[in-house]
Short mmCIF file of C-alpha atoms in Angstrom, two decimals:
data_model
loop_
_atom_site.label_atom_id
_atom_site.label_comp_id
_atom_site.label_asym_id
_atom_site.label_seq_id
_atom_site.Cartn_x
_atom_site.Cartn_y
_atom_site.Cartn_z
CA MET A 1 4.51 10.09 35.14
CA LYS A 2 4.40 13.92 34.49
CA ARG A 3 1.48 13.35 32.29
CA VAL A 4 -0.38 11.48 34.99
CA GLY A 5 0.40 14.29 37.27
CA ARG A 6 -1.26 16.80 34.87
CA TYR A 7 -4.29 14.65 34.62
CA VAL A 8 -4.57 14.34 38.27
CA ILE A 9 -4.38 18.04 38.85
CA PHE A 10 -6.74 18.94 36.09
CA TYR A 11 -9.54 16.47 36.83
CA GLY A 12 -9.03 16.89 40.48
CA GLY A 13 -9.49 20.72 40.03
CA LEU A 14 -12.52 20.10 37.83
CA PHE A 15 -14.08 17.73 40.42
CA GLY A 16 -13.30 20.28 43.28
CA LEU A 17 -15.11 23.10 41.46
CA TRP A 18 -18.10 20.93 40.65
CA THR A 19 -18.22 19.84 44.40
CA LEU A 20 -17.81 23.62 45.45
CA LEU A 21 -20.54 24.85 43.13
CA ALA A 22 -22.89 22.01 44.21
CA GLU A 23 -22.26 22.49 47.88
CA LEU A 24 -22.88 26.28 47.62
CA LYS A 25 -26.41 25.38 46.45
CA ILE A 26 -26.71 28.28 44.16
CA TRP A 27 -28.94 26.16 42.06
CA PRO A 28 -31.35 23.50 43.24
CA PRO A 29 -29.88 19.98 43.06
CA TYR A 30 -32.41 18.89 40.27
CA LEU A 31 -30.66 21.49 38.03
CA PHE A 32 -27.17 21.18 39.40
CA PRO A 33 -26.52 17.76 40.97
CA THR A 34 -23.59 16.84 43.33
CA PRO A 35 -20.94 14.41 42.18
CA TRP A 36 -22.27 12.07 44.81
CA GLY A 37 -25.67 12.38 43.45
CA VAL A 38 -24.44 11.36 40.03
CA GLY A 39 -22.46 8.61 41.57
CA GLU A 40 -25.54 7.34 43.19
CA ALA A 41 -27.47 7.54 39.99
CA LEU A 42 -24.74 5.41 38.32
CA TYR A 43 -24.75 2.94 40.94
CA ALA A 44 -28.55 2.69 40.96
CA GLY A 45 -28.62 2.33 37.26
CA PHE A 46 -26.28 -0.55 37.15
CA GLN A 47 -28.02 -2.06 40.11
CA ASP A 48 -31.21 -2.39 38.62
CA HIS A 49 -29.70 -3.35 35.31
CA SER A 50 -31.32 -0.54 33.37
CA PHE A 51 -27.95 0.80 32.26
CA TRP A 52 -26.58 -2.57 31.40
CA ILE A 53 -29.50 -3.21 29.25
CA ALA A 54 -29.34 0.27 27.68
CA ILE A 55 -25.55 -0.23 26.98
CA ALA A 56 -26.16 -3.68 25.46
CA VAL A 57 -28.96 -2.41 23.27
CA SER A 58 -27.13 0.68 22.10
CA MET A 59 -23.87 -1.37 21.39
CA ARG A 60 -25.73 -3.87 19.46
CA ARG A 61 -27.37 -1.32 17.29
CA VAL A 62 -24.17 0.73 16.74
CA LEU A 63 -22.21 -2.60 15.84
CA ILE A 64 -24.85 -3.56 13.23
CA GLY A 65 -25.14 -0.15 11.77
CA TYR A 66 -21.53 0.50 11.68
CA GLY A 67 -20.76 -2.95 10.31
CA ILE A 68 -23.14 -2.23 7.46
CA SER A 69 -21.48 1.04 6.81
CA VAL A 70 -18.03 -0.42 6.65
CA VAL A 71 -19.00 -3.09 4.17
CA LEU A 72 -21.05 -0.86 1.97
CA GLY A 73 -18.45 1.94 2.27
CA MET A 74 -15.69 -0.22 1.19
CA ILE A 75 -17.50 -1.36 -1.86
CA LEU A 76 -18.65 2.23 -2.72
CA GLY A 77 -15.28 3.79 -1.95
CA LEU A 78 -13.47 1.30 -4.18
CA GLY A 79 -15.81 1.63 -7.00
CA VAL A 80 -15.63 5.39 -6.80
CA ALA A 81 -11.75 5.33 -6.58
CA SER A 82 -11.42 3.02 -9.50
CA ASN A 83 -13.84 4.42 -11.96
CA LYS A 84 -13.53 8.08 -13.34
CA PHE A 85 -17.13 8.46 -14.17
CA LEU A 86 -18.25 7.27 -10.77
CA GLU A 87 -15.59 9.54 -9.19
CA GLU A 88 -17.05 12.60 -10.93
CA THR A 89 -20.70 11.74 -10.21
CA VAL A 90 -21.29 9.63 -7.13
CA GLY A 91 -17.93 11.09 -5.48
CA GLY A 92 -19.28 14.74 -5.87
CA LEU A 93 -22.74 13.66 -4.46
CA LEU A 94 -21.12 11.92 -1.37
CA VAL A 95 -19.13 15.00 -0.48
CA SER A 96 -22.24 17.32 -0.66
CA LEU A 97 -24.23 14.73 1.31
CA GLN A 98 -21.85 14.84 4.05
CA SER A 99 -22.78 18.36 5.01
CA LEU A 100 -26.27 17.00 5.87
CA PRO A 101 -26.45 16.17 9.71
CA SER A 102 -27.38 12.42 9.93
CA ILE A 103 -30.49 13.14 12.15
CA CYS A 104 -31.98 14.91 9.11
CA TRP A 105 -32.61 11.31 7.70
CA TRP A 106 -34.77 10.61 10.77
CA PRO A 107 -38.10 11.92 9.19
CA LEU A 108 -37.26 10.02 5.95
CA ALA A 109 -36.35 6.84 7.92
CA LEU A 110 -39.65 7.09 9.90
CA LEU A 111 -41.69 7.18 6.69
CA TRP A 112 -39.67 4.40 4.99
CA PHE A 113 -39.28 2.02 7.93
CA GLY A 114 -41.85 3.08 10.50
CA LEU A 115 -41.24 3.91 14.10
CA ASN A 116 -38.87 0.97 14.89
CA GLN A 117 -35.20 -0.16 15.25
CA ASN A 118 -34.67 -0.15 11.50
CA ALA A 119 -35.30 3.62 11.34
CA ILE A 120 -32.56 4.04 13.89
CA LEU A 121 -30.08 1.65 12.03
CA PHE A 122 -30.78 3.67 8.93
CA VAL A 123 -29.77 6.91 10.55
CA VAL A 124 -26.65 5.34 12.03
CA VAL A 125 -25.63 3.90 8.58
CA MET A 126 -26.28 7.29 6.83
CA GLY A 127 -24.27 8.97 9.57
CA SER A 128 -21.11 6.86 9.16
CA LEU A 129 -21.36 5.51 5.53
CA LEU A 130 -20.13 8.75 3.95
CA SER A 131 -16.97 9.02 6.01
CA VAL A 132 -16.16 5.35 5.52
CA THR A 133 -16.70 5.70 1.77
CA ILE A 134 -14.65 8.85 1.53
CA ALA A 135 -11.89 7.37 3.57
CA MET A 136 -11.77 4.31 1.44
CA GLU A 137 -11.71 6.33 -1.67
CA ASP A 138 -8.82 8.47 -0.31
CA GLY A 139 -6.92 5.39 0.90
CA ARG A 140 -7.18 3.66 -2.31
CA LYS A 141 -5.94 6.85 -4.12
CA GLN A 142 -3.09 7.53 -1.60
CA MET A 143 -1.87 4.01 -1.56
CA PRO A 144 1.39 3.68 -3.47
CA LYS A 145 0.82 2.35 -7.01
CA ILE A 146 3.76 0.08 -6.71
CA TYR A 147 1.82 -2.41 -4.53
CA SER A 148 -0.88 -3.08 -6.91
CA MET A 149 1.77 -3.34 -9.69
CA ALA A 150 3.81 -5.75 -7.66
CA GLY A 151 0.73 -7.62 -6.90
CA ARG A 152 -0.29 -8.04 -10.53
CA ASN A 153 3.36 -8.86 -11.51
CA LEU A 154 3.25 -11.80 -9.02
CA GLY A 155 0.10 -13.16 -10.55
CA ALA A 156 -2.73 -11.60 -8.46
CA SER A 157 -5.82 -10.31 -10.26
CA GLY A 158 -9.55 -9.56 -9.59
CA PHE A 159 -10.64 -10.41 -5.98
CA GLN A 160 -7.32 -11.86 -5.16
CA LEU A 161 -5.58 -8.60 -5.88
CA PHE A 162 -8.22 -6.68 -3.99
CA TRP A 163 -8.20 -8.91 -0.88
CA HIS A 164 -4.43 -9.71 -0.67
CA VAL A 165 -3.04 -6.31 -1.91
CA LEU A 166 -5.35 -3.38 -2.36
CA LEU A 167 -7.17 -3.77 0.96
CA PRO A 168 -4.08 -4.33 3.25
CA ALA A 169 -2.14 -1.77 1.31
CA SER A 170 -4.73 0.96 1.94
CA LEU A 171 -5.46 0.01 5.50
CA PRO A 172 -3.23 2.45 7.26
CA TYR A 173 -4.78 5.13 4.99
CA ILE A 174 -8.38 4.14 5.71
CA VAL A 175 -8.22 3.40 9.46
CA SER A 176 -8.58 7.05 10.38
CA GLY A 177 -11.61 7.25 8.19
CA LEU A 178 -13.00 4.15 9.84
CA LYS A 179 -12.39 5.82 13.26
CA GLN A 180 -14.28 8.99 12.14
CA GLY A 181 -17.03 6.81 10.74
CA TRP A 182 -17.27 5.18 14.13
CA ALA A 183 -17.62 8.54 15.88
CA PHE A 184 -20.37 9.52 13.47
CA ALA A 185 -22.14 6.31 14.00
CA TRP A 186 -22.00 6.58 17.77
CA ARG A 187 -23.43 10.17 17.73
CA SER A 188 -26.09 9.43 15.24
CA LEU A 189 -27.25 6.41 17.28
CA ILE A 190 -27.54 8.39 20.47
CA THR A 191 -29.44 11.25 18.86
CA ALA A 192 -31.91 8.78 17.03
CA GLU A 193 -32.44 6.97 20.30
CA MET A 194 -33.29 10.14 21.95
CA LEU A 195 -36.26 10.57 19.55
CA TYR A 196 -37.83 7.13 20.06
CA MET A 197 -38.84 4.84 23.05
CA SER A 198 -36.01 2.43 22.26
CA LEU A 199 -34.32 0.97 25.41
CA GLY A 200 -30.83 2.47 24.30
CA LEU A 201 -28.67 5.01 26.11
CA GLY A 202 -30.36 7.79 24.31
CA GLN A 203 -33.71 6.89 25.68
CA VAL A 204 -32.41 6.48 29.29
CA LEU A 205 -30.94 9.93 28.75
CA MET A 206 -34.25 11.33 27.91
CA MET A 207 -35.97 9.41 30.62
CA GLY A 208 -33.67 11.34 33.03
CA ARG A 209 -35.09 14.60 31.59
CA ASP A 210 -38.72 13.51 31.88
CA LEU A 211 -38.23 12.62 35.52
CA ASN A 212 -36.35 15.81 36.29
CA ASP A 213 -33.50 13.66 37.42
CA MET A 214 -30.34 15.63 36.62
CA SER A 215 -28.05 13.18 38.37
CA ALA A 216 -29.32 10.48 36.08
CA VAL A 217 -28.92 12.70 33.03
CA ILE A 218 -25.33 13.47 33.90
CA ALA A 219 -24.72 9.74 34.77
CA VAL A 220 -25.84 8.66 31.30
CA MET A 221 -23.82 11.39 29.56
CA LEU A 222 -20.77 10.10 31.41
CA LEU A 223 -21.65 6.62 30.21
CA ILE A 224 -21.90 7.72 26.46
CA ILE A 225 -18.63 9.69 26.80
CA THR A 226 -16.82 6.68 28.29
CA ILE A 227 -18.03 4.10 25.71
CA GLY A 228 -17.21 6.59 22.87
CA TYR A 229 -13.79 7.10 24.32
CA ILE A 230 -13.02 3.37 25.05
CA VAL A 231 -13.77 2.44 21.25
CA ASP A 232 -12.03 5.59 19.90
CA GLY A 233 -9.13 5.93 22.34
CA LEU A 234 -8.45 2.19 22.92
CA VAL A 235 -9.82 0.15 20.14
CA PHE A 236 -8.97 2.29 17.14
CA LYS A 237 -5.70 3.57 18.73
CA GLY A 238 -4.69 0.06 19.25
CA ILE A 239 -5.36 -0.97 15.62
CA GLU A 240 -3.33 2.20 14.50
CA ARG A 241 -0.52 1.33 16.71
CA HIS A 242 -0.51 -2.29 15.61
CA LEU A 243 -0.52 -1.14 11.92
CA GLN A 244 2.27 1.23 12.52
CA HIS A 245 4.33 -1.16 14.22
CA LYS A 246 3.77 -3.74 11.56
CA TRP A 247 4.56 -1.31 8.74
CA GLY A 248 7.47 0.24 10.42
CA LEU A 249 5.88 3.65 10.57
CA LEU A 250 6.51 6.02 13.50
CA PRO A 251 3.59 6.66 15.89
CA ALA A 252 1.76 9.70 14.66
CA THR A 253 2.12 11.58 17.96
CA MET B 1 34.61 -7.92 -27.44
CA ALA B 2 32.46 -7.37 -30.53
CA THR B 3 29.15 -5.98 -31.52
CA LEU B 4 26.91 -8.63 -32.33
CA PRO B 5 23.20 -9.03 -32.47
CA LEU B 6 22.90 -12.46 -30.96
CA HIS B 7 24.55 -14.48 -28.20
CA PRO B 8 26.93 -16.94 -30.03
CA LEU B 9 26.12 -19.91 -27.78
CA SER B 10 22.55 -20.23 -28.72
CA THR B 11 22.03 -18.55 -32.11
CA ASN B 12 19.90 -21.32 -33.36
CA SER B 13 17.33 -21.53 -30.60
CA ILE B 14 14.14 -19.51 -30.36
CA PRO B 15 14.77 -16.26 -28.30
CA LYS B 16 13.25 -16.41 -24.80
CA VAL B 17 12.20 -12.90 -25.15
CA SER B 18 11.81 -11.11 -28.34
CA LEU B 19 10.86 -7.47 -28.64
CA GLN B 20 9.65 -6.43 -32.11
CA GLU B 21 9.40 -2.91 -33.25
CA ILE B 22 8.30 -1.68 -29.71
CA SER B 23 7.43 1.94 -29.68
CA LEU B 24 5.74 3.85 -26.75
CA SER B 25 4.58 7.38 -26.74
CA TYR B 26 2.47 9.17 -24.14
CA LYS B 27 0.98 12.51 -23.27
CA THR B 28 3.01 14.70 -21.06
CA SER B 29 1.34 16.96 -18.46
CA SER B 30 1.67 19.76 -20.84
CA GLY B 31 -0.35 17.92 -23.48
CA GLN B 32 2.36 17.28 -26.02
CA ARG B 33 3.02 13.61 -27.06
CA LEU B 34 6.43 12.35 -26.06
CA LEU B 35 8.13 9.40 -27.89
CA ALA B 36 9.62 7.30 -25.13
CA LEU B 37 10.76 4.19 -26.90
CA ASP B 38 11.33 4.18 -30.63
CA HIS B 39 11.26 0.90 -32.64
CA ILE B 40 13.12 -1.35 -30.23
CA ASP B 41 14.15 -4.67 -31.60
CA LEU B 42 15.81 -7.03 -29.18
CA LYS B 43 16.16 -10.75 -28.85
CA VAL B 44 17.15 -12.26 -25.56
CA ASN B 45 18.15 -15.97 -25.61
CA PRO B 46 17.30 -18.44 -22.90
CA GLY B 47 19.56 -18.22 -19.95
CA GLU B 48 21.15 -15.11 -21.19
CA PHE B 49 22.08 -12.24 -18.89
CA VAL B 50 21.37 -8.92 -20.76
CA CYS B 51 22.11 -5.60 -19.31
CA ILE B 52 20.34 -2.52 -20.54
CA VAL B 53 22.29 0.87 -19.97
CA GLY B 54 21.34 4.34 -20.96
CA PRO B 55 21.03 7.82 -19.50
CA SER B 56 18.03 8.40 -17.24
CA GLY B 57 15.02 9.23 -19.29
CA CYS B 58 15.86 6.70 -22.04
CA GLY B 59 12.84 4.55 -21.25
CA LYS B 60 14.71 1.60 -20.10
CA SER B 61 12.61 1.08 -16.98
CA THR B 62 9.56 1.55 -19.08
CA LEU B 63 10.75 -1.20 -21.39
CA LEU B 64 10.81 -3.64 -18.42
CA HIS B 65 7.15 -2.65 -17.53
CA LEU B 66 6.25 -3.49 -21.09
CA ILE B 67 7.92 -7.01 -21.06
CA ALA B 68 6.31 -7.65 -17.58
CA GLY B 69 3.03 -6.84 -19.36
CA LEU B 70 1.99 -4.10 -16.85
CA GLN B 71 1.53 -1.72 -19.62
CA PRO B 72 1.01 -2.21 -23.38
CA PRO B 73 3.44 -0.61 -26.00
CA THR B 74 1.92 1.91 -28.36
CA SER B 75 2.94 -0.32 -31.20
CA GLY B 76 4.93 -3.44 -31.72
CA CYS B 77 4.83 -6.48 -29.58
CA VAL B 78 6.71 -8.44 -26.98
CA LEU B 79 7.02 -12.26 -27.50
CA VAL B 80 8.04 -14.62 -24.78
CA ASP B 81 8.64 -18.20 -26.29
CA ASP B 82 7.09 -16.89 -29.46
CA ASN B 83 3.88 -16.10 -27.49
CA ARG B 84 2.60 -12.54 -27.46
CA VAL B 85 2.48 -10.84 -24.06
CA GLU B 86 -1.08 -9.54 -23.45
CA GLY B 87 -0.63 -8.87 -19.58
CA PRO B 88 1.25 -9.72 -16.47
CA GLY B 89 2.33 -13.37 -16.12
CA THR B 90 4.35 -15.30 -13.57
CA ASP B 91 6.80 -16.48 -16.34
CA ARG B 92 8.21 -12.99 -16.23
CA ILE B 93 8.83 -11.27 -12.75
CA LEU B 94 9.86 -7.68 -12.39
CA ILE B 95 11.91 -6.64 -9.47
CA PHE B 96 11.05 -2.96 -9.15
CA GLN B 97 13.51 -0.26 -8.35
CA ASP B 98 11.61 0.37 -5.18
CA LEU B 99 11.08 -3.37 -4.61
CA GLY B 100 7.40 -3.11 -3.80
CA LEU B 101 7.76 -5.59 -0.88
CA PHE B 102 4.70 -5.84 0.93
CA PRO B 103 4.99 -4.19 4.45
CA TRP B 104 2.02 -5.86 5.95
CA LEU B 105 3.52 -9.24 5.28
CA LYS B 106 6.48 -10.93 6.93
CA VAL B 107 9.52 -11.89 4.87
CA GLY B 108 8.46 -15.41 4.53
CA GLU B 109 4.98 -14.37 3.41
CA ASN B 110 6.27 -12.05 0.92
CA VAL B 111 8.29 -14.75 -0.66
CA GLU B 112 5.23 -16.96 -0.47
CA PHE B 113 2.91 -14.55 -2.09
CA GLY B 114 3.37 -15.42 -5.84
CA MET B 115 2.97 -19.11 -4.98
CA LYS B 116 -0.20 -18.48 -3.05
CA MET B 117 -1.70 -16.60 -5.91
CA LYS B 118 -0.93 -19.59 -8.08
CA GLY B 119 -3.00 -21.71 -5.57
CA MET B 120 -0.11 -23.91 -4.67
CA SER B 121 -0.48 -26.15 -1.62
CA LYS B 122 0.59 -24.87 1.79
CA ALA B 123 3.14 -27.58 2.30
CA GLU B 124 4.76 -27.01 -1.04
CA ARG B 125 4.71 -23.34 -0.54
CA ARG B 126 6.52 -23.56 2.81
CA GLU B 127 9.08 -25.85 1.43
CA LYS B 128 9.80 -23.59 -1.55
CA THR B 129 9.83 -20.49 0.65
CA GLU B 130 12.47 -22.06 2.86
CA TYR B 131 14.57 -23.15 -0.19
CA TYR B 132 14.61 -19.73 -1.64
CA LEU B 133 15.24 -17.93 1.70
CA ARG B 134 18.10 -20.19 1.98
CA LEU B 135 19.30 -19.37 -1.49
CA VAL B 136 19.57 -15.73 -0.60
CA HIS B 137 20.80 -16.30 2.91
CA LEU B 138 17.82 -15.06 4.77
CA SER B 139 16.41 -18.10 6.55
CA GLN B 140 16.65 -16.56 9.89
CA PHE B 141 14.58 -13.63 8.94
CA LYS B 142 11.49 -15.45 7.83
CA ASP B 143 9.33 -14.11 10.52
CA SER B 144 10.72 -10.54 10.39
CA TYR B 145 8.79 -7.52 8.79
CA THR B 146 10.61 -6.02 5.84
CA HIS B 147 11.07 -2.65 7.61
CA GLN B 148 13.30 -4.43 10.13
CA LEU B 149 15.89 -5.42 7.48
CA SER B 150 18.74 -3.45 5.88
CA GLY B 151 18.64 -2.20 2.25
CA GLY B 152 20.62 -5.17 1.04
CA MET B 153 18.53 -7.79 2.84
CA ARG B 154 15.29 -6.23 1.44
CA GLN B 155 16.84 -6.45 -1.95
CA ARG B 156 17.46 -10.18 -1.32
CA VAL B 157 13.88 -10.67 -0.14
CA ALA B 158 12.72 -9.12 -3.42
CA LEU B 159 14.96 -11.48 -5.39
CA ALA B 160 13.67 -14.50 -3.39
CA ARG B 161 10.11 -13.42 -3.92
CA ALA B 162 10.62 -13.09 -7.62
CA LEU B 163 12.58 -16.44 -7.84
CA ALA B 164 9.92 -18.36 -5.79
CA THR B 165 7.31 -18.02 -8.58
CA GLU B 166 9.93 -19.79 -10.68
CA PRO B 167 9.79 -17.35 -13.72
CA ASP B 168 11.70 -18.04 -16.85
CA VAL B 169 12.62 -14.35 -17.14
CA LEU B 170 13.84 -12.22 -14.41
CA LEU B 171 13.41 -8.42 -15.11
CA MET B 172 15.34 -6.16 -12.72
CA ASP B 173 15.04 -2.52 -12.69
CA GLU B 174 18.21 -0.75 -11.20
CA PRO B 175 17.94 -3.08 -8.22
CA PHE B 176 21.25 -2.28 -6.57
CA ALA B 177 21.38 1.55 -7.35
CA ALA B 178 20.43 2.48 -3.66
CA LEU B 179 22.87 0.27 -2.02
CA ASP B 180 26.30 0.91 -0.64
CA ALA B 181 29.31 -0.37 -2.54
CA GLN B 182 30.17 -3.44 -0.30
CA THR B 183 26.50 -4.65 -0.23
CA ARG B 184 26.34 -4.35 -3.99
CA ASP B 185 29.58 -6.30 -4.63
CA LEU B 186 28.13 -9.09 -2.32
CA LEU B 187 24.77 -9.04 -4.18
CA HIS B 188 26.54 -9.07 -7.68
CA ASP B 189 28.24 -12.31 -6.54
CA GLU B 190 25.10 -13.75 -5.21
CA LEU B 191 23.06 -12.87 -8.38
CA GLU B 192 25.67 -14.40 -10.59
CA ARG B 193 25.65 -17.45 -8.47
CA ILE B 194 21.96 -17.84 -8.39
CA TRP B 195 21.81 -17.11 -12.14
CA ALA B 196 24.18 -19.93 -12.71
CA GLU B 197 22.25 -22.25 -10.34
CA THR B 198 18.85 -21.63 -11.65
CA GLY B 199 19.53 -20.82 -15.31
CA ARG B 200 17.11 -18.07 -15.57
CA THR B 201 17.11 -15.36 -18.35
CA ILE B 202 17.84 -11.98 -16.83
CA ILE B 203 17.14 -8.70 -18.17
CA PHE B 204 18.81 -6.25 -15.99
CA VAL B 205 18.48 -2.41 -16.22
CA THR B 206 20.98 -0.13 -14.68
CA HIS B 207 22.75 3.35 -15.35
CA ASN B 208 25.99 1.92 -13.96
CA VAL B 209 28.17 0.75 -16.90
CA ARG B 210 30.56 -1.17 -14.87
CA GLU B 211 27.84 -3.08 -13.15
CA ALA B 212 26.43 -3.91 -16.54
CA VAL B 213 29.80 -5.16 -17.81
CA ARG B 214 30.52 -7.18 -14.63
CA LEU B 215 27.21 -8.88 -14.79
CA GLY B 216 25.99 -9.21 -18.43
CA ASP B 217 26.68 -11.45 -21.25
CA ARG B 218 25.65 -8.63 -23.46
CA VAL B 219 25.21 -4.87 -22.75
CA VAL B 220 22.61 -2.93 -24.66
CA LEU B 221 23.13 0.76 -24.83
CA PHE B 222 20.14 2.97 -25.34
CA THR B 223 20.08 6.49 -26.61
CA PHE B 224 18.58 9.44 -24.80
CA ARG B 225 14.87 10.22 -25.48
CA PRO B 226 13.39 8.62 -27.62
CA GLY B 227 14.99 5.42 -26.40
CA ARG B 228 16.60 3.56 -29.21
CA ILE B 229 19.22 0.95 -29.29
CA LYS B 230 22.46 2.64 -29.97
CA ARG B 231 24.72 -0.33 -29.95
CA GLU B 232 25.18 -3.89 -28.31
CA PHE B 233 28.27 -5.04 -26.74
CA LEU B 234 28.91 -8.67 -26.31
CA ILE B 235 30.92 -9.33 -23.10
CA ASP B 236 32.88 -12.35 -23.33
CA LEU B 237 35.03 -11.91 -20.43
CA PRO B 238 35.47 -15.00 -18.21
CA ARG B 239 33.38 -15.37 -15.12
CA PRO B 240 33.42 -14.91 -12.16
CA ARG B 241 34.14 -11.23 -12.76
CA HIS B 242 34.72 -8.49 -10.40
CA LEU B 243 33.97 -4.77 -10.62
CA GLU B 244 37.72 -4.04 -10.02
CA ASP B 245 38.94 -6.30 -12.72
CA ALA B 246 41.12 -4.54 -15.23
CA THR B 247 39.27 -6.13 -18.21
CA VAL B 248 35.95 -5.15 -16.80
CA ALA B 249 37.18 -1.60 -16.25
CA GLN B 250 38.57 -1.40 -19.78
CA THR B 251 35.41 -2.67 -21.50
CA ALA B 252 33.33 -0.49 -19.46
CA GLY B 253 35.44 2.48 -20.69
CA GLU B 254 34.56 1.63 -24.18
CA VAL B 255 30.88 1.39 -23.34
CA LEU B 256 31.05 4.59 -21.32
CA LYS B 257 32.63 6.49 -24.23
CA GLU B 258 29.42 5.86 -26.21
CA LEU B 259 27.08 6.43 -23.28
CA ARG B 260 28.66 9.76 -22.55
CA GLU B 261 27.41 11.13 -25.77
CA GLU B 262 23.97 10.36 -24.81
CA ILE B 263 24.30 11.80 -21.36
CA ASN B 264 25.63 15.00 -22.87
CA ARG B 265 22.81 15.16 -25.22
CA SER B 266 20.28 14.55 -22.28
CA LEU B 267 21.93 17.37 -20.39
CA GLU B 268 21.63 19.64 -23.38
CA VAL B 269 17.99 18.91 -23.73
CA GLU B 270 17.34 19.29 -20.20
CA TYR B 271 19.17 22.63 -20.25
CA ASN B 272 17.09 23.78 -23.23
CA GLU B 273 13.82 22.70 -21.66
CA GLY B 274 14.56 24.07 -18.31
CA VAL B 275 13.12 20.99 -16.56
CA ARG B 276 12.49 17.56 -17.81
CA PRO B 277 8.90 17.46 -19.03
CA HIS B 278 7.60 14.42 -17.15
CA VAL B 279 8.66 11.17 -15.49
CA GLU B 280 8.48 8.01 -17.47
CA PRO B 281 4.90 6.57 -17.13
CA GLY B 282 4.90 3.93 -14.41
CA ALA B 283 8.71 4.13 -14.00
CA GLU B 284 8.30 5.74 -10.60
CA GLN B 285 5.41 5.08 -8.41
#
């Protein structure tokens, strides 16, 4: 209850300040919109379905891109974790590649795939693949060895051992990496969408700029934050809680 | 009590497990080679309950890993029914000191695991899971997660999980070390009963001499590093036995006298080295 109170005070204050600044009309409304203006932009966007379409397009892309990252990252991460040679070579390369902002792949993606959706997907995959891979590798290393020994001892080997023992045993260790991978995927997607007529949220955001419609810009930003938060704070938190409960671990907070 | 190489009841049958000239050495973190096990020769008869005692660092846990096939010996070989052990197999199941129960599976699913890996049908699996859970008195906890159980109950889950694959040989690595005295007494009784009912061969590692004498047909005493067999004691006390039995205590006293020499030696080495150089490979996680 106390926490709710703090939220109300903080966000109420923020909202009040915004309203005050907007009502003082220090800046013209196309530079500093009122909360009502943004509300109207949101309403209009959903009313003419353009926001719904943008959300659907963006979500579809991020799910495909992230899905590819997770599958590839798991294979790569496991390979790197289980082979000394790969660990020293590929592992080192992956860490150094991670310092490259994912949008730097955009020019390359354009030349490889052309100006289309595949180029966007490529950037999303490159943005999240590395964190998933590194998380998987870490998870596999942090996982107590006894589980794999117990699994082999009970007759599991090869794919069975991977699927029934190694993967579930490393899940609590990789879920934070998967979450980070999601965050990167989402950011990379929006960035890439802003650079190309693409129907997604990123493009709607740029459209607001082109039309000098600051209310629409803020409205789309709010949407991007909200969707990111829902997946991050609800979906992944939920998975983490579920795992912690199942494993008998205390919540991290 | 006498010192004999073989169990008198079954001297003429082929041993269930036969360790031939087993040695194991490994590199320590400081780079020197350490001999952990030195020419171990041991024959265990079918249905026999053999306890291995020794000071910590004598390689007794490692020996179980070798029999389980989780790790190869540096030289020598392990034979089970006259077949050379090349890797893990469900005819020998090891119950780890830390159990290694799978926290992501429910109790029943843990017990089912080995059977599932074998490709047994669902109906058969369910039936056997229920049977073995009943055997260890855990039927009601089939759908619990292992972290919801007490230490003694978890221990019994591990026992049921091991028994459910119906191994000929059960390898137990200090399974009751972390339990309170009452729970341990209870589990001793249960293990003895299950052993009698199922006729499994059991190789049981412990540092508790009384426990070894209470449970074993034979107690094998290991020397401190490198692990060698120092002496074997045949325990022909009538069953059921109890930890408090005077005969158990007396026999344990005799074993302990010899063990103490090894413990003193281990303390001396530790004192001279400052610290123990390295844990046994694979003994701890």
